[in-house]
Short mmCIF file of C-alpha atoms and ligand atoms in Angstrom, two decimals:
data_model
loop_
_atom_site.label_atom_id
_atom_site.label_comp_id
_atom_site.label_asym_id
_atom_site.label_seq_id
_atom_site.Cartn_x
_atom_site.Cartn_y
_atom_site.Cartn_z
CA MET A 28 -26.30 6.32 -2.90
CA SER A 29 -25.22 3.05 -1.27
CA GLU A 30 -24.15 2.76 2.35
CA LEU A 31 -20.60 2.15 1.22
CA HIS A 32 -20.62 5.46 -0.62
CA GLN A 33 -21.91 7.18 2.51
CA GLY A 34 -19.02 5.65 4.44
CA ALA A 35 -16.64 7.67 2.31
CA THR A 36 -17.97 11.09 3.18
CA THR A 37 -16.66 12.95 6.18
CA ALA A 38 -18.02 12.20 9.64
CA TYR A 39 -17.30 15.69 10.81
CA PRO A 40 -19.75 18.51 11.55
CA GLU A 41 -19.52 21.38 9.09
CA GLY A 42 -16.43 23.50 9.58
CA ARG A 43 -14.41 20.73 11.24
CA VAL A 44 -11.91 19.48 8.69
CA PRO A 45 -10.46 16.00 9.22
CA HIS A 46 -7.17 16.72 7.47
CA PRO A 47 -4.68 18.72 9.54
CA ALA A 48 -3.41 20.42 6.38
CA ARG A 49 -4.20 19.82 2.75
CA GLY A 50 -1.41 19.68 0.20
CA VAL A 51 -1.15 21.22 -3.25
CA LEU A 52 -2.74 18.14 -4.87
CA SER A 53 -5.83 18.13 -2.62
CA GLY A 54 -8.13 19.39 -5.41
CA GLU A 55 -7.05 16.60 -7.78
CA ILE A 56 -7.24 14.04 -4.96
CA ASP A 57 -10.79 15.00 -3.95
CA ALA A 58 -11.97 15.03 -7.58
CA PHE A 59 -10.37 11.62 -8.23
CA VAL A 60 -11.99 10.03 -5.18
CA ARG A 61 -15.37 11.57 -6.01
CA ASP A 62 -15.39 10.88 -9.74
CA ALA A 63 -13.29 7.74 -10.16
CA ILE A 64 -13.29 5.76 -6.89
CA LEU A 65 -16.69 6.31 -5.24
CA PRO A 66 -18.64 5.10 -8.30
CA ILE A 67 -16.70 1.79 -8.37
CA ALA A 68 -16.25 1.32 -4.59
CA PRO A 69 -19.25 -1.01 -4.03
CA ALA A 70 -18.20 -3.23 -6.95
CA LEU A 71 -14.55 -3.29 -5.86
CA SER A 72 -15.39 -4.24 -2.28
CA ALA A 73 -17.57 -7.09 -3.61
CA GLY A 74 -14.75 -8.34 -5.86
CA LYS A 75 -16.76 -7.40 -8.94
CA GLY A 76 -14.97 -4.20 -9.73
CA PRO A 77 -12.75 -3.17 -12.59
CA HIS A 78 -9.34 -4.68 -13.26
CA PRO A 79 -6.54 -3.20 -11.08
CA LYS A 80 -5.04 -1.70 -14.25
CA ASP A 81 -8.21 0.35 -14.74
CA VAL A 82 -7.76 1.82 -11.25
CA VAL A 83 -4.22 2.96 -12.01
CA ALA A 84 -5.27 4.18 -15.47
CA ALA A 85 -7.93 6.38 -13.84
CA ALA A 86 -5.30 7.71 -11.43
CA GLY A 87 -3.12 8.43 -14.45
CA GLU A 88 -5.88 10.44 -16.10
CA ALA A 89 -6.19 12.45 -12.90
CA GLY A 90 -2.42 13.05 -12.89
CA LEU A 91 -1.98 10.97 -9.71
CA ALA A 92 -0.38 7.70 -10.86
CA GLY A 93 3.07 9.18 -10.36
CA ILE A 94 2.64 11.36 -7.29
CA LEU A 95 6.24 10.85 -6.19
CA THR A 96 7.71 10.87 -9.70
CA PRO A 97 9.44 14.07 -10.83
CA ARG A 98 7.67 16.12 -13.52
CA GLU A 99 10.50 15.46 -16.01
CA TYR A 100 9.37 11.80 -16.06
CA GLY A 101 5.69 12.65 -16.33
CA GLY A 102 4.88 12.52 -12.61
CA ALA A 103 3.18 15.02 -10.33
CA GLY A 104 6.44 15.87 -8.55
CA GLY A 105 4.65 15.58 -5.22
CA SER A 106 5.91 14.86 -1.72
CA HIS A 107 5.38 11.90 0.62
CA VAL A 108 2.89 14.07 2.51
CA ASP A 109 0.90 14.36 -0.75
CA PHE A 110 1.25 10.60 -1.22
CA VAL A 111 -0.18 9.73 2.22
CA GLU A 112 -2.96 12.28 1.81
CA PHE A 113 -3.85 10.55 -1.46
CA ILE A 114 -3.76 7.00 -0.10
CA GLU A 115 -5.79 7.96 2.98
CA ALA A 116 -8.47 9.68 0.87
CA VAL A 117 -8.74 6.71 -1.49
CA ALA A 118 -8.80 4.21 1.41
CA GLN A 119 -11.61 6.10 3.08
CA ALA A 120 -13.65 5.39 -0.05
CA ASP A 121 -12.28 1.95 -0.92
CA ALA A 122 -9.36 0.08 0.65
CA SER A 123 -8.75 -2.21 -2.35
CA ALA A 124 -8.17 0.74 -4.67
CA ALA A 125 -5.89 2.20 -1.99
CA VAL A 126 -3.62 -0.85 -1.80
CA ILE A 127 -3.46 -1.16 -5.61
CA LEU A 128 -2.36 2.48 -5.83
CA ASP A 129 -0.16 2.33 -2.74
CA VAL A 130 1.90 -0.61 -4.03
CA HIS A 131 2.08 0.96 -7.50
CA LEU A 132 3.34 4.29 -6.13
CA SER A 133 5.54 3.17 -3.26
CA VAL A 134 7.24 -0.24 -3.40
CA GLY A 135 6.46 -0.60 -7.13
CA THR A 136 7.80 2.75 -8.33
CA GLU A 137 9.96 4.16 -5.53
CA PRO A 138 12.81 1.63 -5.91
CA ILE A 139 13.25 2.98 -9.49
CA LEU A 140 13.25 6.54 -8.18
CA LEU A 141 15.78 5.68 -5.46
CA PHE A 142 18.03 3.14 -7.16
CA GLY A 143 17.28 3.34 -10.91
CA ASN A 144 19.79 4.70 -13.42
CA ASP A 145 18.82 7.29 -16.06
CA ASP A 146 18.05 4.63 -18.65
CA GLN A 147 15.74 2.70 -16.30
CA LYS A 148 14.03 5.90 -15.18
CA SER A 149 13.41 7.02 -18.78
CA ARG A 150 12.16 3.60 -19.87
CA TYR A 151 9.76 2.93 -17.01
CA LEU A 152 8.79 6.02 -14.99
CA PRO A 153 6.72 7.75 -17.73
CA ARG A 154 4.64 4.61 -18.34
CA LEU A 155 4.06 4.09 -14.62
CA ALA A 156 3.32 7.76 -13.92
CA SER A 157 0.80 8.00 -16.76
CA GLY A 158 -1.08 4.96 -15.45
CA GLU A 159 -0.42 3.08 -18.70
CA TRP A 160 1.47 0.48 -16.65
CA LEU A 161 0.74 -0.93 -13.19
CA ALA A 162 3.68 -1.78 -10.91
CA GLY A 163 4.13 -4.67 -8.46
CA PHE A 164 6.73 -5.65 -5.85
CA ALA A 165 7.87 -9.27 -5.58
CA LEU A 166 9.89 -10.01 -2.44
CA THR A 167 7.91 -12.55 -0.39
CA GLU A 168 8.16 -16.29 -0.95
CA ALA A 169 6.09 -19.03 0.62
CA ALA A 170 9.01 -20.68 2.40
CA GLY A 171 10.56 -17.51 3.85
CA GLY A 172 7.46 -15.46 4.71
CA SER A 173 8.46 -12.70 7.11
CA ASP A 174 12.09 -13.78 6.86
CA ALA A 175 12.54 -11.94 3.59
CA ALA A 176 16.27 -12.73 3.33
CA ALA A 177 15.46 -16.46 3.16
CA LEU A 178 14.22 -16.11 -0.42
CA ILE A 179 15.32 -18.83 -2.83
CA THR A 180 14.33 -17.46 -6.26
CA ARG A 181 17.54 -17.69 -8.28
CA ALA A 182 19.06 -15.24 -10.73
CA VAL A 183 21.76 -17.08 -12.66
CA LYS A 184 24.19 -14.91 -14.56
CA VAL A 185 24.35 -15.49 -18.31
CA ASP A 186 26.22 -13.53 -20.99
CA SER A 187 23.43 -11.07 -21.74
CA GLY A 188 22.03 -10.75 -18.24
CA TYR A 189 20.35 -13.18 -15.83
CA ARG A 190 17.89 -16.06 -15.89
CA LEU A 191 15.35 -15.91 -13.05
CA SER A 192 13.53 -18.96 -11.69
CA GLY A 193 11.30 -19.20 -8.66
CA SER A 194 7.92 -18.41 -7.25
CA LYS A 195 6.78 -15.35 -5.28
CA ALA A 196 3.82 -15.46 -2.91
CA PHE A 197 1.17 -13.01 -1.63
CA ILE A 198 2.05 -10.47 -4.33
CA THR A 199 -0.33 -7.52 -4.67
CA SER A 200 -1.50 -7.15 -8.30
CA ALA A 201 0.05 -10.51 -9.25
CA GLY A 202 -1.05 -11.32 -12.79
CA ALA A 203 -2.34 -7.76 -13.25
CA ALA A 204 0.84 -5.67 -13.07
CA ASP A 205 2.96 -4.82 -16.12
CA LEU A 206 6.25 -4.43 -14.26
CA TYR A 207 7.53 -6.08 -11.10
CA VAL A 208 10.44 -5.15 -8.85
CA VAL A 209 11.74 -8.68 -8.18
CA MET A 210 14.27 -9.72 -5.55
CA ALA A 211 16.28 -12.83 -6.47
CA ARG A 212 19.38 -14.62 -5.27
CA THR A 213 22.67 -14.02 -7.10
CA GLY A 214 24.78 -15.35 -4.24
CA ASP A 215 24.66 -16.41 -0.59
CA GLY A 216 23.27 -14.57 2.40
CA THR A 217 21.70 -11.13 2.59
CA ASP A 218 24.44 -9.70 0.38
CA GLY A 219 23.61 -12.31 -2.25
CA ILE A 220 20.23 -10.79 -3.14
CA SER A 221 19.80 -8.55 -6.19
CA ALA A 222 16.84 -6.54 -7.47
CA PHE A 223 15.52 -6.69 -11.03
CA LEU A 224 12.90 -4.89 -13.12
CA VAL A 225 10.88 -7.66 -14.75
CA GLU A 226 8.27 -6.97 -17.42
CA ALA A 227 5.12 -9.09 -17.18
CA ALA A 228 5.10 -9.60 -20.96
CA TRP A 229 8.44 -11.44 -20.94
CA ARG A 230 8.47 -15.16 -21.66
CA GLY A 231 8.22 -17.22 -18.46
CA VAL A 232 6.50 -14.58 -16.30
CA LYS A 233 3.16 -15.95 -15.13
CA GLY A 234 0.53 -14.91 -12.63
CA GLY A 235 -0.30 -18.00 -10.55
CA THR A 236 -3.20 -18.79 -8.25
CA LEU A 237 -4.99 -15.81 -6.72
CA LEU A 238 -5.88 -15.88 -3.03
CA ARG A 239 -9.52 -15.60 -1.98
CA LYS A 240 -9.13 -13.09 0.84
CA MET A 241 -11.42 -12.17 3.76
CA GLY A 242 -11.43 -8.55 2.56
CA LEU A 243 -9.82 -6.26 -0.01
CA HIS A 244 -11.72 -8.18 -2.66
CA GLY A 245 -10.97 -5.60 -5.35
CA SER A 246 -7.21 -6.07 -5.19
CA TRP A 247 -5.50 -9.14 -6.61
CA THR A 248 -3.15 -11.06 -4.32
CA GLY A 249 -1.36 -14.17 -5.46
CA GLU A 250 1.60 -16.01 -6.85
CA LEU A 251 4.06 -14.70 -9.38
CA VAL A 252 5.86 -17.52 -11.16
CA LEU A 253 9.21 -16.89 -12.85
CA ASP A 254 10.00 -19.78 -15.16
CA ASP A 255 13.54 -19.33 -16.50
CA VAL A 256 12.87 -15.67 -17.33
CA HIS A 257 15.63 -13.88 -19.24
CA VAL A 258 16.28 -10.47 -17.67
CA PRO A 259 18.72 -8.21 -19.53
CA ALA A 260 21.65 -6.90 -17.48
CA ALA A 261 20.26 -3.39 -18.07
CA ASN A 262 17.30 -4.35 -15.87
CA ARG A 263 19.24 -5.10 -12.71
CA LEU A 264 18.19 -2.40 -10.26
CA GLY A 265 21.14 -1.18 -8.23
CA ASP A 266 24.36 -3.14 -7.81
CA GLU A 267 24.55 -6.91 -7.68
CA GLY A 268 24.03 -7.90 -4.04
CA GLU A 269 22.21 -4.66 -3.21
CA GLY A 270 18.72 -6.12 -3.57
CA PHE A 271 17.93 -6.59 0.12
CA ARG A 272 18.82 -2.96 0.79
CA VAL A 273 16.63 -1.91 -2.18
CA ALA A 274 13.73 -3.90 -0.71
CA MET A 275 14.17 -2.64 2.86
CA ALA A 276 14.55 0.99 1.75
CA ALA A 277 11.38 0.66 -0.34
CA LEU A 278 9.54 -0.83 2.63
CA ASP A 279 10.64 2.00 4.93
CA SER A 280 8.52 4.51 3.03
CA GLY A 281 6.06 1.86 1.83
CA ARG A 282 5.02 1.25 5.42
CA VAL A 283 4.05 4.91 5.71
CA GLY A 284 1.66 4.30 2.79
CA ILE A 285 0.06 1.39 4.63
CA SER A 286 -0.31 3.64 7.70
CA ALA A 287 -2.22 6.06 5.45
CA GLN A 288 -4.39 3.26 4.10
CA ALA A 289 -5.18 2.19 7.67
CA THR A 290 -6.07 5.77 8.61
CA GLY A 291 -8.48 5.99 5.66
CA ILE A 292 -10.14 2.70 6.60
CA ALA A 293 -10.48 3.90 10.21
CA GLN A 294 -12.02 7.19 9.02
CA GLY A 295 -14.55 5.29 6.89
CA ALA A 296 -15.50 3.07 9.84
CA LEU A 297 -15.67 6.08 12.17
CA HIS A 298 -18.05 7.80 9.80
CA ALA A 299 -20.35 4.77 9.77
CA ALA A 300 -20.28 4.63 13.59
CA VAL A 301 -21.00 8.36 14.01
CA ALA A 302 -23.84 8.21 11.49
CA ALA A 303 -25.40 5.24 13.33
CA ALA A 304 -24.97 6.95 16.72
CA ARG A 305 -26.61 10.14 15.42
CA ARG A 306 -29.57 8.14 14.12
CA ARG A 307 -29.84 6.35 17.46
CA ARG A 308 -29.72 9.61 19.43
CA ALA A 309 -32.35 11.15 17.12
CA THR A 310 -34.76 8.47 18.27
CA GLY A 311 -34.05 9.22 21.92
CA ARG A 312 -31.86 6.19 22.60
CA GLU A 313 -28.58 6.06 24.57
CA VAL A 314 -25.31 6.46 22.65
CA ASP A 315 -21.92 5.05 23.74
CA GLU A 316 -20.06 8.38 23.78
CA VAL A 317 -16.89 6.87 25.25
CA SER A 318 -16.48 4.46 22.32
CA ILE A 319 -17.17 7.20 19.79
CA ALA A 320 -14.51 9.40 21.40
CA ASP A 321 -11.96 6.58 21.36
CA LEU A 322 -12.54 5.97 17.65
CA GLU A 323 -11.89 9.62 16.90
CA VAL A 324 -8.74 9.74 19.03
CA ASN A 325 -7.32 6.60 17.41
CA THR A 326 -8.06 7.86 13.91
CA VAL A 327 -6.67 11.36 14.42
CA ALA A 328 -3.55 10.00 16.15
CA SER A 329 -2.95 7.61 13.22
CA ARG A 330 -3.30 10.47 10.75
CA LEU A 331 -0.93 12.78 12.61
CA LEU A 332 1.68 10.06 13.11
CA THR A 333 1.48 9.08 9.44
CA ARG A 334 1.80 12.69 8.23
CA HIS A 335 4.70 13.24 10.61
CA VAL A 336 6.68 10.26 9.31
CA ALA A 337 5.85 11.21 5.70
CA SER A 338 7.33 14.64 6.36
CA MET A 339 10.44 12.95 7.77
CA VAL A 340 10.80 11.00 4.49
CA ASP A 341 10.46 14.29 2.59
CA ALA A 342 13.21 15.78 4.77
CA GLY A 343 15.52 12.92 3.73
CA GLU A 344 15.62 11.30 7.16
CA ARG A 345 15.98 7.54 7.64
CA VAL A 346 12.57 6.39 8.87
CA THR A 347 13.13 2.70 9.57
CA LEU A 348 12.09 3.12 13.22
CA ASP A 349 9.39 5.75 12.73
CA ALA A 350 7.74 4.02 9.75
CA SER A 351 7.44 0.83 11.78
CA ILE A 352 5.93 2.78 14.69
CA ALA A 353 3.38 4.43 12.38
CA LYS A 354 2.55 1.16 10.60
CA LEU A 355 2.13 -0.70 13.88
CA TYR A 356 0.03 2.00 15.52
CA ALA A 357 -2.20 2.93 12.58
CA THR A 358 -2.95 -0.63 11.50
CA ASP A 359 -3.72 -1.85 15.03
CA ALA A 360 -5.88 1.27 15.45
CA CYS A 361 -7.80 0.67 12.23
CA VAL A 362 -8.69 -2.87 13.24
CA ALA A 363 -9.83 -1.64 16.67
CA VAL A 364 -11.81 1.26 15.16
CA ALA A 365 -13.49 -0.96 12.54
CA HIS A 366 -14.29 -3.59 15.19
CA ALA A 367 -15.85 -1.00 17.50
CA ALA A 368 -17.74 0.53 14.55
CA VAL A 369 -19.27 -2.87 13.78
CA GLU A 370 -20.49 -3.05 17.40
CA ILE A 371 -21.84 0.50 17.40
CA CYS A 372 -23.65 -0.13 14.10
CA SER A 373 -25.11 -3.48 15.13
CA PRO A 374 -27.36 -5.20 14.21
CA ASP A 375 -27.24 -3.55 10.74
CA SER A 376 -23.47 -4.21 10.55
CA ALA A 377 -24.11 -7.96 10.45
CA ALA A 378 -24.83 -7.40 6.76
CA GLU A 379 -21.91 -8.30 4.50
CA THR A 380 -22.04 -4.98 2.62
CA HIS A 381 -22.43 -2.70 5.65
CA PRO A 382 -19.65 -0.04 5.57
CA ALA A 383 -18.37 -1.00 9.03
CA ALA A 384 -18.30 -4.71 8.13
CA VAL A 385 -16.45 -3.99 4.88
CA ARG A 386 -13.90 -1.88 6.79
CA LEU A 387 -13.36 -4.58 9.43
CA ARG A 388 -12.63 -7.22 6.75
CA ASP A 389 -10.36 -4.81 4.85
CA ALA A 390 -8.54 -3.63 7.99
CA LYS A 391 -7.07 -6.98 9.01
CA ALA A 392 -4.71 -7.26 6.03
CA CYS A 393 -3.06 -3.98 7.01
CA GLN A 394 -1.67 -5.67 10.13
CA ILE A 395 -0.21 -8.42 7.95
CA TYR A 396 1.30 -7.00 4.77
CA GLU A 397 4.40 -4.79 4.31
CA GLY A 398 5.76 -6.64 7.34
CA THR A 399 3.47 -8.15 9.97
CA ASN A 400 3.02 -6.12 13.12
CA GLN A 401 5.16 -8.67 14.94
CA ILE A 402 7.95 -7.80 12.44
CA GLN A 403 7.35 -4.08 13.09
CA ARG A 404 8.00 -4.75 16.78
CA VAL A 405 11.22 -6.60 15.88
CA VAL A 406 12.34 -3.60 13.77
CA ILE A 407 11.44 -1.07 16.49
CA ALA A 408 13.25 -3.01 19.23
CA ARG A 409 16.33 -3.58 17.04
CA GLU A 410 16.55 0.11 16.15
CA LEU A 411 16.36 1.04 19.84
CA LEU A 412 18.85 -1.56 21.01
CA ARG A 413 21.61 -1.19 18.43
N1 CAA O 530 17.16 0.25 5.02
C1 CAA O 530 18.30 0.00 4.35
N2 CAA O 530 19.00 -1.13 4.53
C2 CAA O 530 18.54 -2.02 5.42
C3 CAA O 530 17.37 -1.81 6.16
C4 CAA O 530 16.67 -0.61 5.92
N3 CAA O 530 15.53 -0.35 6.56
N4 CAA O 530 17.16 -2.87 6.96
C5 CAA O 530 18.15 -3.71 6.74
N5 CAA O 530 18.99 -3.22 5.79
C6 CAA O 530 20.19 -3.83 5.23
C7 CAA O 530 21.37 -3.55 6.07
O1 CAA O 530 22.41 -3.24 5.17
C8 CAA O 530 21.67 -4.83 6.81
O2 CAA O 530 23.01 -5.05 6.90
P1 CAA O 530 23.88 -4.49 8.14
O3 CAA O 530 24.20 -5.72 8.91
O4 CAA O 530 25.03 -3.86 7.45
O5 CAA O 530 23.04 -3.54 8.94
C9 CAA O 530 21.07 -5.91 5.91
O6 CAA O 530 20.03 -5.24 5.16
C10 CAA O 530 20.45 -7.07 6.66
O7 CAA O 530 19.58 -6.53 7.64
P2 CAA O 530 19.03 -7.41 8.84
O8 CAA O 530 20.17 -8.12 9.48
O9 CAA O 530 18.18 -6.53 9.67
O10 CAA O 530 18.14 -8.49 8.05
P3 CAA O 530 17.20 -9.62 8.60
O11 CAA O 530 17.33 -10.80 7.72
O12 CAA O 530 17.43 -9.82 10.06
O13 CAA O 530 15.72 -9.04 8.29
C11 CAA O 530 13.62 -8.03 8.80
C12 CAA O 530 15.14 -8.13 9.00
C13 CAA O 530 13.37 -6.62 9.24
C14 CAA O 530 12.86 -9.00 9.67
C15 CAA O 530 13.19 -8.24 7.31
O14 CAA O 530 13.30 -9.59 6.95
C16 CAA O 530 11.78 -7.76 7.06
O15 CAA O 530 11.54 -6.56 6.94
N6 CAA O 530 10.79 -8.68 6.96
C17 CAA O 530 9.44 -8.33 6.58
C18 CAA O 530 9.28 -8.42 5.10
C19 CAA O 530 8.21 -7.51 4.60
O16 CAA O 530 7.98 -6.42 5.08
N7 CAA O 530 7.54 -7.95 3.54
C20 CAA O 530 6.56 -7.14 2.91
C21 CAA O 530 6.32 -7.60 1.53
S1 CAA O 530 5.75 -6.33 0.46
C22 CAA O 530 4.11 -6.14 0.74
O17 CAA O 530 3.54 -6.68 1.64
C23 CAA O 530 3.43 -5.20 -0.19
C24 CAA O 530 1.97 -5.44 -0.30
O18 CAA O 530 1.56 -6.37 -0.93
C25 CAA O 530 1.01 -4.54 0.34
#
């Protein structure tokens, strides 16, 4: 078993369970991580793993590619607490698989659950929930960056629908996904943005250049080019002009998923640090107990905060403020935990494939995507001051 595999097992002494409470899908989740993710984790983290579609197909076989999707559409009918338990467990084993699945389940599928009509739900949810199709979310553009409302991709109304032209940047699963939730401009200002369901197979939809990232090598991140793509009117998601609200609502719960991913990465790094400290102590050498304790506190606090906000989503509460708090805290914590784990595991952690080194490289992106942590602070302050 490789070191990366070892990083996915629990750091806890027997009898001490890291999850505060396991949901009804915990059996399926554990089996999926053990049978489908752990065997491919070393290849994924090296960027030599299976195609992102294979990851979602495996989740589909395990009945987990539609955790939030109601059973009538082929999903598991689970809760957001189940969803974060799933993403954390996958991230503990491999963070690339976690972000592929997180984007598929949250910002890729949830807008259809929240804003889709019956026709859109029947056409797309079963394919996404079975893992036959992989979903993506296309909001960001190079020029606007964090200022999402500055997007310039145009959706020009034609008789039968719209024609979309523009280029999206930093899109997870770009070129791999089968269906994208795309935000494009139908008018001026924030109220001039509309959301569309765009199939990858349509003429003019192209995956552009992929980014070579510092971590998360198993997930694809890149451009999505829309070259005069005809989108039928039946594929506008929500009302015309409602697209920014669709995107922001999706990101509210999406950010809870990233908090879960960060918690899983932190747990993986913590495990590596504890294992190294135990080996060190076994040979009679000093161990930095204070650092080990801090890693545990940060990881457990991230998990509890994430579960709490997920339960707020399940209760139908607006979580704009709380999701930003969880995302900010958990992703800062995972970088700190992974960084400390690299120090505790040194000099072995200087190796590229060491579990702490992999976690540190994977952790950084969590502070950047689904809204940078500077943007989370903007959201938190605005919510408090309004
Ligand atoms: N829920 C519902 N509606 C919302 C909302 C929310 N959370 N936030 C805003 N809105 C709506 C409101 O109707 C608001 O209008 P009102 O004036 O009536 O309140 C309207 O949108 C405009 O809101 P703002 O004035 O707050 O808009 P803004 O232009 O100032 O933007 C921002 C605010 C929070 C900075 C936003 O641009 C933002 O979130 N930026 C970050 C973008 C981001 O997170 N990108 C992630 C990309 S996806 C990704 O990363 C996935 C991946 O690959 C892992």
